[in-house]
């Protein structure tokens, strides 16, 4: 999480039509824009160089750049979303990644959404989900090996969109998890901080350098993180929450 760079994409007007589980209304464009602007400002305030790509009207969920690719300082991996309406996003972001990274690999088969991938200091966890299948996860392990990283496939509990909808790194050895992910085998012995059920939507927190970004409507999570001696920064997330997104989804970081 000692990132120096972040890549974002500005929300399109079509973000109001973003995918969501359930038939509730989507967010207002202005509200999403406000949250996106605050997020970009927060990353800059933590010292990151932030590049913001142009909005893509054809792709309502394209603000969530975390899903079509996975990046490390040494290279990027283009993924293949399991959501048909998002499949075209990877071709849109590929030229930028070719410009920014020394090598760009591709998933050769199957489906993976970046939201299912948690990078821990020791390994890269790939959660199976409605978006990420076994074939894609295995193809990702091959690509990760080319970048000198070890990947491991884990299960995402039913009802959790993406693996990282339910967890986020607090520090090297500590991960915040929803109760469904409170499993020693999943996290290879890392310490787990269980997020209270009424704040489960806030488990998708984001460690950036010395700070953990947490949604402002999740005060108990902020207290738990601060109790671990890590500074938190509260950010508005209620609009992006309406389309099932949290703080990790809006950037690629390296
Ligand atoms: C989707 O369903 O794809 C978007 N509405 C939300 C994506 C959230 N991204 C993430 O968790 N990485």
PDB file of N, CA, C and O in Angstrom, residues 121-169:
ATOM      1  N   UNK A 121       0.794  -8.685   1.448  1.00  0.00           N
ATOM      2  CA  UNK A 121       2.251  -8.674   1.290  1.00  0.00           C
ATOM      3  C   UNK A 121       2.806 -10.011   0.802  1.00  0.00           C
ATOM      4  O   UNK A 121       3.742 -10.047   0.015  1.00  0.00           O
ATOM      5  N   UNK A 122       2.203 -11.129   1.198  1.00  0.00           N
ATOM      6  CA  UNK A 122       2.772 -12.425   0.845  1.00  0.00           C
ATOM      7  C   UNK A 122       2.214 -13.063  -0.414  1.00  0.00           C
ATOM      8  O   UNK A 122       2.872 -13.895  -1.040  1.00  0.00           O
ATOM      9  N   UNK A 123       0.998 -12.722  -0.780  1.00  0.00           N
ATOM     10  CA  UNK A 123       0.381 -13.415  -1.913  1.00  0.00           C
ATOM     11  C   UNK A 123      -0.775 -12.580  -2.466  1.00  0.00           C
ATOM     12  O   UNK A 123      -1.139 -11.548  -1.916  1.00  0.00           O
ATOM     13  N   UNK A 124      -1.335 -13.066  -3.560  1.00  0.00           N
ATOM     14  CA  UNK A 124      -2.464 -12.391  -4.195  1.00  0.00           C
ATOM     15  C   UNK A 124      -3.663 -13.334  -4.092  1.00  0.00           C
ATOM     16  O   UNK A 124      -3.644 -14.435  -4.651  1.00  0.00           O
ATOM     17  N   UNK A 125      -4.684 -12.921  -3.354  1.00  0.00           N
ATOM     18  CA  UNK A 125      -5.864 -13.768  -3.164  1.00  0.00           C
ATOM     19  C   UNK A 125      -6.882 -13.460  -4.250  1.00  0.00           C
ATOM     20  O   UNK A 125      -7.199 -12.302  -4.519  1.00  0.00           O
ATOM     21  N   UNK A 126      -7.397 -14.512  -4.880  1.00  0.00           N
ATOM     22  CA  UNK A 126      -8.367 -14.360  -5.973  1.00  0.00           C
ATOM     23  C   UNK A 126      -9.657 -15.036  -5.529  1.00  0.00           C
ATOM     24  O   UNK A 126      -9.716 -16.257  -5.391  1.00  0.00           O
ATOM     25  N   UNK A 127     -10.701 -14.243  -5.289  1.00  0.00           N
ATOM     26  CA  UNK A 127     -11.961 -14.791  -4.794  1.00  0.00           C
ATOM     27  C   UNK A 127     -12.869 -15.198  -5.936  1.00  0.00           C
ATOM     28  O   UNK A 127     -13.136 -14.408  -6.848  1.00  0.00           O
ATOM     29  N   UNK A 128     -13.340 -16.431  -5.915  1.00  0.00           N
ATOM     30  CA  UNK A 128     -14.328 -16.857  -6.912  1.00  0.00           C
ATOM     31  C   UNK A 128     -15.643 -16.162  -6.592  1.00  0.00           C
ATOM     32  O   UNK A 128     -15.985 -15.971  -5.434  1.00  0.00           O
ATOM     33  N   UNK A 129     -16.383 -15.764  -7.627  1.00  0.00           N
ATOM     34  CA  UNK A 129     -17.628 -15.029  -7.414  1.00  0.00           C
ATOM     35  C   UNK A 129     -18.479 -15.167  -8.668  1.00  0.00           C
ATOM     36  O   UNK A 129     -18.106 -15.874  -9.607  1.00  0.00           O
ATOM     37  N   UNK A 130     -19.588 -14.444  -8.714  1.00  0.00           N
ATOM     38  CA  UNK A 130     -20.394 -14.428  -9.936  1.00  0.00           C
ATOM     39  C   UNK A 130     -19.605 -13.796 -11.079  1.00  0.00           C
ATOM     40  O   UNK A 130     -19.920 -13.986 -12.251  1.00  0.00           O
ATOM     41  N   UNK A 131     -18.557 -13.034 -10.780  1.00  0.00           N
ATOM     42  CA  UNK A 131     -17.760 -12.343 -11.801  1.00  0.00           C
ATOM     43  C   UNK A 131     -16.446 -13.051 -12.132  1.00  0.00           C
ATOM     44  O   UNK A 131     -15.847 -12.791 -13.169  1.00  0.00           O
ATOM     45  N   UNK A 132     -15.965 -13.864 -11.208  1.00  0.00           N
ATOM     46  CA  UNK A 132     -14.639 -14.472 -11.364  1.00  0.00           C
ATOM     47  C   UNK A 132     -14.774 -15.983 -11.306  1.00  0.00           C
ATOM     48  O   UNK A 132     -15.256 -16.515 -10.303  1.00  0.00           O
ATOM     49  N   UNK A 133     -14.377 -16.660 -12.405  1.00  0.00           N
ATOM     50  CA  UNK A 133     -14.529 -18.116 -12.421  1.00  0.00           C
ATOM     51  C   UNK A 133     -13.174 -18.812 -12.234  1.00  0.00           C
ATOM     52  O   UNK A 133     -12.116 -18.181 -12.279  1.00  0.00           O
ATOM     53  N   UNK A 134     -13.266 -20.130 -12.036  1.00  0.00           N
ATOM     54  CA  UNK A 134     -12.059 -20.922 -11.763  1.00  0.00           C
ATOM     55  C   UNK A 134     -11.058 -20.820 -12.924  1.00  0.00           C
ATOM     56  O   UNK A 134      -9.861 -20.655 -12.696  1.00  0.00           O
ATOM     57  N   UNK A 135     -11.584 -20.874 -14.158  1.00  0.00           N
ATOM     58  CA  UNK A 135     -10.694 -20.800 -15.332  1.00  0.00           C
ATOM     59  C   UNK A 135      -9.935 -19.468 -15.334  1.00  0.00           C
ATOM     60  O   UNK A 135      -8.717 -19.416 -15.552  1.00  0.00           O
ATOM     61  N   UNK A 136     -10.662 -18.394 -15.079  1.00  0.00           N
ATOM     62  CA  UNK A 136     -10.025 -17.079 -15.055  1.00  0.00           C
ATOM     63  C   UNK A 136      -9.027 -16.969 -13.910  1.00  0.00           C
ATOM     64  O   UNK A 136      -7.931 -16.414 -14.068  1.00  0.00           O
ATOM     65  N   UNK A 137      -9.408 -17.501 -12.755  1.00  0.00           N
ATOM     66  CA  UNK A 137      -8.521 -17.418 -11.591  1.00  0.00           C
ATOM     67  C   UNK A 137      -7.218 -18.160 -11.875  1.00  0.00           C
ATOM     68  O   UNK A 137      -6.123 -17.686 -11.541  1.00  0.00           O
ATOM     69  N   UNK A 138      -7.331 -19.329 -12.535  1.00  0.00           N
ATOM     70  CA  UNK A 138      -6.110 -20.088 -12.834  1.00  0.00           C
ATOM     71  C   UNK A 138      -5.262 -19.363 -13.881  1.00  0.00           C
ATOM     72  O   UNK A 138      -4.029 -19.357 -13.791  1.00  0.00           O
ATOM     73  N   UNK A 139      -5.928 -18.748 -14.853  1.00  0.00           N
ATOM     74  CA  UNK A 139      -5.181 -17.973 -15.858  1.00  0.00           C
ATOM     75  C   UNK A 139      -4.480 -16.783 -15.192  1.00  0.00           C
ATOM     76  O   UNK A 139      -3.361 -16.409 -15.558  1.00  0.00           O
ATOM     77  N   UNK A 140      -5.139 -16.203 -14.199  1.00  0.00           N
ATOM     78  CA  UNK A 140      -4.515 -15.076 -13.489  1.00  0.00           C
ATOM     79  C   UNK A 140      -3.289 -15.530 -12.700  1.00  0.00           C
ATOM     80  O   UNK A 140      -2.286 -14.817 -12.642  1.00  0.00           O
ATOM     81  N   UNK A 141      -3.365 -16.728 -12.132  1.00  0.00           N
ATOM     82  CA  UNK A 141      -2.204 -17.245 -11.395  1.00  0.00           C
ATOM     83  C   UNK A 141      -0.996 -17.384 -12.328  1.00  0.00           C
ATOM     84  O   UNK A 141       0.133 -17.039 -11.956  1.00  0.00           O
ATOM     85  N   UNK A 142      -1.245 -17.822 -13.570  1.00  0.00           N
ATOM     86  CA  UNK A 142      -0.162 -17.941 -14.548  1.00  0.00           C
ATOM     87  C   UNK A 142       0.434 -16.556 -14.848  1.00  0.00           C
ATOM     88  O   UNK A 142       1.658 -16.366 -14.857  1.00  0.00           O
ATOM     89  N   UNK A 143      -0.442 -15.570 -15.063  1.00  0.00           N
ATOM     90  CA  UNK A 143       0.044 -14.216 -15.370  1.00  0.00           C
ATOM     91  C   UNK A 143       0.795 -13.620 -14.171  1.00  0.00           C
ATOM     92  O   UNK A 143       1.842 -12.987 -14.340  1.00  0.00           O
ATOM     93  N   UNK A 144       0.275 -13.851 -12.974  1.00  0.00           N
ATOM     94  CA  UNK A 144       0.945 -13.322 -11.775  1.00  0.00           C
ATOM     95  C   UNK A 144       2.349 -13.916 -11.638  1.00  0.00           C
ATOM     96  O   UNK A 144       3.291 -13.210 -11.259  1.00  0.00           O
ATOM     97  N   UNK A 145       2.471 -15.193 -11.946  1.00  0.00           N
ATOM     98  CA  UNK A 145       3.784 -15.847 -11.835  1.00  0.00           C
ATOM     99  C   UNK A 145       4.792 -15.163 -12.759  1.00  0.00           C
ATOM    100  O   UNK A 145       5.964 -15.013 -12.414  1.00  0.00           O
ATOM    101  N   UNK A 146       4.311 -14.710 -13.934  1.00  0.00           N
ATOM    102  CA  UNK A 146       5.208 -14.003 -14.862  1.00  0.00           C
ATOM    103  C   UNK A 146       5.705 -12.687 -14.272  1.00  0.00           C
ATOM    104  O   UNK A 146       6.722 -12.147 -14.696  1.00  0.00           O
ATOM    105  N   UNK A 147       4.945 -12.159 -13.306  1.00  0.00           N
ATOM    106  CA  UNK A 147       5.378 -10.922 -12.631  1.00  0.00           C
ATOM    107  C   UNK A 147       6.038 -11.241 -11.283  1.00  0.00           C
ATOM    108  O   UNK A 147       6.241 -10.349 -10.457  1.00  0.00           O
ATOM    109  N   UNK A 148       6.318 -12.525 -11.054  1.00  0.00           N
ATOM    110  CA  UNK A 148       6.994 -12.915  -9.811  1.00  0.00           C
ATOM    111  C   UNK A 148       6.093 -12.916  -8.594  1.00  0.00           C
ATOM    112  O   UNK A 148       6.572 -12.826  -7.456  1.00  0.00           O
ATOM    113  N   UNK A 149       4.786 -13.028  -8.814  1.00  0.00           N
ATOM    114  CA  UNK A 149       3.828 -13.019  -7.691  1.00  0.00           C
ATOM    115  C   UNK A 149       3.122 -14.355  -7.587  1.00  0.00           C
ATOM    116  O   UNK A 149       2.866 -15.016  -8.588  1.00  0.00           O
ATOM    117  N   UNK A 150       2.754 -14.688  -6.353  1.00  0.00           N
ATOM    118  CA  UNK A 150       2.059 -15.958  -6.124  1.00  0.00           C
ATOM    119  C   UNK A 150       0.573 -15.681  -5.915  1.00  0.00           C
ATOM    120  O   UNK A 150       0.192 -14.873  -5.065  1.00  0.00           O
ATOM    121  N   UNK A 151      -0.274 -16.339  -6.703  1.00  0.00           N
ATOM    122  CA  UNK A 151      -1.721 -16.190  -6.542  1.00  0.00           C
ATOM    123  C   UNK A 151      -2.327 -17.416  -5.899  1.00  0.00           C
ATOM    124  O   UNK A 151      -1.802 -18.519  -6.017  1.00  0.00           O
ATOM    125  N   UNK A 152      -3.443 -17.211  -5.194  1.00  0.00           N
ATOM    126  CA  UNK A 152      -4.148 -18.347  -4.567  1.00  0.00           C
ATOM    127  C   UNK A 152      -5.648 -18.106  -4.705  1.00  0.00           C
ATOM    128  O   UNK A 152      -6.129 -16.993  -4.489  1.00  0.00           O
ATOM    129  N   UNK A 153      -6.373 -19.153  -5.084  1.00  0.00           N
ATOM    130  CA  UNK A 153      -7.816 -19.047  -5.282  1.00  0.00           C
ATOM    131  C   UNK A 153      -8.539 -19.285  -3.955  1.00  0.00           C
ATOM    132  O   UNK A 153      -8.234 -20.233  -3.234  1.00  0.00           O
ATOM    133  N   UNK A 154      -9.493 -18.402  -3.650  1.00  0.00           N
ATOM    134  CA  UNK A 154     -10.310 -18.577  -2.430  1.00  0.00           C
ATOM    135  C   UNK A 154     -11.786 -18.396  -2.815  1.00  0.00           C
ATOM    136  O   UNK A 154     -12.109 -17.886  -3.885  1.00  0.00           O
ATOM    137  N   UNK A 155     -12.665 -18.825  -1.916  1.00  0.00           N
ATOM    138  CA  UNK A 155     -14.105 -18.718  -2.188  1.00  0.00           C
ATOM    139  C   UNK A 155     -14.639 -17.382  -1.681  1.00  0.00           C
ATOM    140  O   UNK A 155     -14.189 -16.881  -0.656  1.00  0.00           O
ATOM    141  N   UNK A 156     -15.562 -16.782  -2.413  1.00  0.00           N
ATOM    142  CA  UNK A 156     -16.279 -15.599  -1.919  1.00  0.00           C
ATOM    143  C   UNK A 156     -17.663 -16.077  -1.470  1.00  0.00           C
ATOM    144  O   UNK A 156     -18.332 -16.769  -2.227  1.00  0.00           O
ATOM    145  N   UNK A 157     -18.088 -15.765  -0.250  1.00  0.00           N
ATOM    146  CA  UNK A 157     -19.384 -16.270   0.213  1.00  0.00           C
ATOM    147  C   UNK A 157     -20.537 -15.767  -0.657  1.00  0.00           C
ATOM    148  O   UNK A 157     -20.458 -14.671  -1.229  1.00  0.00           O
ATOM    149  N   UNK A 158     -21.579 -16.579  -0.768  1.00  0.00           N
ATOM    150  CA  UNK A 158     -22.763 -16.181  -1.523  1.00  0.00           C
ATOM    151  C   UNK A 158     -23.274 -14.844  -0.989  1.00  0.00           C
ATOM    152  O   UNK A 158     -23.222 -14.571   0.212  1.00  0.00           O
ATOM    153  N   UNK A 159     -23.739 -13.996  -1.879  1.00  0.00           N
ATOM    154  CA  UNK A 159     -24.310 -12.725  -1.443  1.00  0.00           C
ATOM    155  C   UNK A 159     -23.297 -11.593  -1.367  1.00  0.00           C
ATOM    156  O   UNK A 159     -23.665 -10.441  -1.192  1.00  0.00           O
ATOM    157  N   UNK A 160     -22.014 -11.915  -1.513  1.00  0.00           N
ATOM    158  CA  UNK A 160     -20.995 -10.861  -1.543  1.00  0.00           C
ATOM    159  C   UNK A 160     -20.591 -10.679  -3.004  1.00  0.00           C
ATOM    160  O   UNK A 160     -20.176 -11.629  -3.664  1.00  0.00           O
ATOM    161  N   UNK A 161     -20.759  -9.458  -3.560  1.00  0.00           N
ATOM    162  CA  UNK A 161     -20.505  -9.231  -4.994  1.00  0.00           C
ATOM    163  C   UNK A 161     -19.089  -9.614  -5.372  1.00  0.00           C
ATOM    164  O   UNK A 161     -18.835 -10.460  -6.207  1.00  0.00           O
ATOM    165  N   UNK A 162     -18.157  -8.935  -4.759  1.00  0.00           N
ATOM    166  CA  UNK A 162     -16.744  -9.165  -5.036  1.00  0.00           C
ATOM    167  C   UNK A 162     -16.067  -9.567  -3.735  1.00  0.00           C
ATOM    168  O   UNK A 162     -16.483  -9.144  -2.658  1.00  0.00           O
ATOM    169  N   UNK A 163     -14.979 -10.327  -3.856  1.00  0.00           N
ATOM    170  CA  UNK A 163     -14.238 -10.715  -2.652  1.00  0.00           C
ATOM    171  C   UNK A 163     -13.925  -9.481  -1.796  1.00  0.00           C
ATOM    172  O   UNK A 163     -14.153  -9.461  -0.586  1.00  0.00           O
ATOM    173  N   UNK A 164     -13.451  -8.421  -2.454  1.00  0.00           N
ATOM    174  CA  UNK A 164     -13.080  -7.228  -1.678  1.00  0.00           C
ATOM    175  C   UNK A 164     -14.274  -6.369  -1.257  1.00  0.00           C
ATOM    176  O   UNK A 164     -14.081  -5.372  -0.557  1.00  0.00           O
ATOM    177  N   UNK A 165     -15.499  -6.734  -1.686  1.00  0.00           N
ATOM    178  CA  UNK A 165     -16.662  -6.078  -1.086  1.00  0.00           C
ATOM    179  C   UNK A 165     -16.642  -6.369   0.416  1.00  0.00           C
ATOM    180  O   UNK A 165     -17.139  -5.583   1.215  1.00  0.00           O
ATOM    181  N   UNK A 166     -16.043  -7.504   0.762  1.00  0.00           N
ATOM    182  CA  UNK A 166     -16.100  -7.970   2.154  1.00  0.00           C
ATOM    183  C   UNK A 166     -14.802  -7.887   2.919  1.00  0.00           C
ATOM    184  O   UNK A 166     -14.730  -8.361   4.056  1.00  0.00           O
ATOM    185  N   UNK A 167     -13.771  -7.291   2.356  1.00  0.00           N
ATOM    186  CA  UNK A 167     -12.518  -7.205   3.117  1.00  0.00           C
ATOM    187  C   UNK A 167     -11.596  -6.120   2.578  1.00  0.00           C
ATOM    188  O   UNK A 167     -11.764  -5.668   1.447  1.00  0.00           O
ATOM    189  N   UNK A 168     -10.652  -5.710   3.398  1.00  0.00           N
ATOM    190  CA  UNK A 168      -9.652  -4.728   2.983  1.00  0.00           C
ATOM    191  C   UNK A 168      -8.473  -4.755   3.936  1.00  0.00           C
ATOM    192  O   UNK A 168      -8.626  -5.053   5.120  1.00  0.00           O
ATOM    193  N   UNK A 169      -7.300  -4.463   3.398  1.00  0.00           N
ATOM    194  CA  UNK A 169      -6.085  -4.504   4.200  1.00  0.00           C
ATOM    195  C   UNK A 169      -5.997  -3.287   5.127  1.00  0.00           C
ATOM    196  O   UNK A 169      -6.147  -2.157   4.680  1.00  0.00           O
TER     197      UNK A 169
END
